[in-house]
Protein backbone atom coordinates (compact mmCIF):
# COMPACT_ATOMS: atom_id res chain seq x y z
CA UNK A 1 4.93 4.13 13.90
CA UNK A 2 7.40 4.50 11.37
CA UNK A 3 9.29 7.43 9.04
CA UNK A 4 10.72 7.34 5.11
CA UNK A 5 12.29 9.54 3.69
CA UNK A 6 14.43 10.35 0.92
CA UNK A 7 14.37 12.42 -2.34
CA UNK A 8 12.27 11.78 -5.38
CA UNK A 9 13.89 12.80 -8.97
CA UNK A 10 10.75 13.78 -10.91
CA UNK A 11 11.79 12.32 -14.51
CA UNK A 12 9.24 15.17 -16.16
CA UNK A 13 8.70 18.78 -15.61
CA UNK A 14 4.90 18.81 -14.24
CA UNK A 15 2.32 18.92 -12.07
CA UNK A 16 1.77 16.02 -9.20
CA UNK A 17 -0.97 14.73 -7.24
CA UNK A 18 0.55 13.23 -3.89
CA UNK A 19 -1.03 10.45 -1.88
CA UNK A 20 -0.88 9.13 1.35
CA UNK A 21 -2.54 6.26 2.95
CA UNK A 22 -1.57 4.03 6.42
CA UNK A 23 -2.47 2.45 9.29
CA UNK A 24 -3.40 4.62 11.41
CA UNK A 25 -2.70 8.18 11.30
CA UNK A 26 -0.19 9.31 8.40
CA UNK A 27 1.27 12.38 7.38
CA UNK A 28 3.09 13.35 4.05
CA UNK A 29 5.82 15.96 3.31
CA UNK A 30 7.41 17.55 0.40
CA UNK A 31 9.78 20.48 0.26
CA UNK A 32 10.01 22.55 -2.64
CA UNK A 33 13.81 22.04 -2.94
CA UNK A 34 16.34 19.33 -2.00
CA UNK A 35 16.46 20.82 1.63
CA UNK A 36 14.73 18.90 4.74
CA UNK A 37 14.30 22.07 6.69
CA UNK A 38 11.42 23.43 4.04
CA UNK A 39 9.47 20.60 4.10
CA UNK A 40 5.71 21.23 4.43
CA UNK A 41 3.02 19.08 4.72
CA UNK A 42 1.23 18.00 1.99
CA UNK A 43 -1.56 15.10 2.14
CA UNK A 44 -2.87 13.10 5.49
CA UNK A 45 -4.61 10.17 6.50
CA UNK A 46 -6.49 10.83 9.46
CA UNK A 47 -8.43 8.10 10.25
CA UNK A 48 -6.77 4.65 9.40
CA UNK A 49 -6.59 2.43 6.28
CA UNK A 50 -8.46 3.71 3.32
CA UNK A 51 -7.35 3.37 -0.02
CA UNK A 52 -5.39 5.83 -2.15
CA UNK A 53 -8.84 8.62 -2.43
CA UNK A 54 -9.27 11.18 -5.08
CA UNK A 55 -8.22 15.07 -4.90
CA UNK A 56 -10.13 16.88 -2.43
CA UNK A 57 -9.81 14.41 0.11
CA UNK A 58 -7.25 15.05 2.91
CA UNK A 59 -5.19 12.21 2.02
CA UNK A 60 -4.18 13.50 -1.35
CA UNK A 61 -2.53 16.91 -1.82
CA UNK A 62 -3.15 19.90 -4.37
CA UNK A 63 -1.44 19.84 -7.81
CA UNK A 64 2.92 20.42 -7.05
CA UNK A 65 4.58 21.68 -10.02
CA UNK A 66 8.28 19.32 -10.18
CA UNK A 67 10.69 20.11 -12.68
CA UNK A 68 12.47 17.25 -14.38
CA UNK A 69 15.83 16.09 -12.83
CA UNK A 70 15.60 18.51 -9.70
CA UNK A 71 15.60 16.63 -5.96
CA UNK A 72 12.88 16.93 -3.98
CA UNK A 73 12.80 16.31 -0.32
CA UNK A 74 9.82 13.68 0.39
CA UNK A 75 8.92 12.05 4.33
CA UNK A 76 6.01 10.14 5.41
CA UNK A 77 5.30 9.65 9.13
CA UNK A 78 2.78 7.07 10.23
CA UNK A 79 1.80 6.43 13.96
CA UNK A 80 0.61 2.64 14.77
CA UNK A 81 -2.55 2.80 17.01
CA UNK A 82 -3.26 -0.45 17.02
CA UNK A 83 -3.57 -4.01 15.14
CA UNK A 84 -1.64 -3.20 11.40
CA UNK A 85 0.94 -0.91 10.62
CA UNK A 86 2.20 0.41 7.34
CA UNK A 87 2.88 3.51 5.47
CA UNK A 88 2.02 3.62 1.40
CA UNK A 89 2.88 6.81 -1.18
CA UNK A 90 1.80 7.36 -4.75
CA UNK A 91 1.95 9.59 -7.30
CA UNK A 92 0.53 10.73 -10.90
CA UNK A 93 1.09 13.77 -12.68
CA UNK A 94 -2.11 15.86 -13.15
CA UNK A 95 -4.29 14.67 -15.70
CA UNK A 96 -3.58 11.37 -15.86
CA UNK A 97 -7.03 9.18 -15.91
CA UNK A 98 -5.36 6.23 -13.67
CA UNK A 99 -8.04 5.56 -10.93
CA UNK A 100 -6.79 6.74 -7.47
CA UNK A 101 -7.23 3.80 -5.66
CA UNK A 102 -5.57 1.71 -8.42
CA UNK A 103 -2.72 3.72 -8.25
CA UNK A 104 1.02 1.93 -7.65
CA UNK A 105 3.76 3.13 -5.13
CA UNK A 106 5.97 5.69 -5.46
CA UNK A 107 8.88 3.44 -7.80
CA UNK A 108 12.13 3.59 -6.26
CA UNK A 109 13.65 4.59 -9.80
CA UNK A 110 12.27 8.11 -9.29
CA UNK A 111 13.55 7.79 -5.36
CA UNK A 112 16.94 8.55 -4.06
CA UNK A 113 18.10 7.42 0.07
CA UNK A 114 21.49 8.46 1.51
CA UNK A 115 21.97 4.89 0.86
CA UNK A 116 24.42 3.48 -1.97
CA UNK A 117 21.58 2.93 -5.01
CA UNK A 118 20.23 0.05 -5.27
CA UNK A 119 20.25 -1.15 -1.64
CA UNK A 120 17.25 0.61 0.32
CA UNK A 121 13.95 0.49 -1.32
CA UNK A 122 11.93 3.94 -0.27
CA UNK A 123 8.81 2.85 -2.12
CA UNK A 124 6.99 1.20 0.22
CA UNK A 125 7.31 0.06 4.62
C-alpha cells in the first residue's frame, strides 16, 4: 500500500469535487483547515481500478467549499491486494463540464509537502 500527503493551496475561493481512484482499496482525506488531526474522509475506492467516476459514486466526494490561498490538509491511503499498485487524485471545482474520467491529477502547483518546493511531486504515486 502506500500514503501521500501534503497540503493543497486552492488558487480560487469555491466549491470542489474530490476524486479518488487506485489499485485496490483507496481512501481520501481532507481537513477543513491546515491541521492533520481534523482530517475526515472524503471519497473511496472500494473495489479496485476504475476510472475517475462521476458524483454520487463513492469514489468522488460531495461539493467542499476552499477558499483561495488557505492550506488544506489532503492524504490518500491505498492498500495493494494484489498484481498493480497505485494511488491517483483529481479535482474540479463544481460546475465545470470536464468529463470525470478525463480528468488530470491533482497539479503539484496547487500542492505543498514538508519538502523544500520543487523537489517532491504529491500529484501522483
Amino acid at each position: 500500500g502506500g500514503r501521500m500527503y501534503g497540503w493543497i493551496v486552492p488558487p480560487e475561493t469555491a466549491s470542489y469535487e474530490f476524486f479518488i481512484r487506485s489499485d485496490d482499496g483507496g481512501q481520501l482525506y481532507l481537513s477543513p483547515d491546515d491541521k492533520i488531526e481534523n482530517a475526515q474522509l472524503i471519497a473511496e475506492e472500494t473495489g479496485c481500478c476504475g476510472p475517475f467516476e462521476d458524483p454520487g459514486a463513492p469514489e468522488t466526494s460531495a461539493p467542499v467549499a476552499l477558499k483561495a490561498g488557505q492550506r488544506y490538509f489532503i492524504q490518500a491511503l491505498w492498500k495493494e491486494g494484489g498484481g498493480g499498485d497505485y494511488g491517483d487524485e483529481a479535482w474540479r471545482k463544481v460546475g465545470d463540464p470536464a468529463v470525470a474520467r478525463t480528468l488530470p491529477f491533482i497539479p503539484g502547483s496547487v500542492l505543498e509537502a514538508t519538502a523544500p518546493a520543487g523537489t517532491t511531486k504529491l500529484s501522483h504515486a
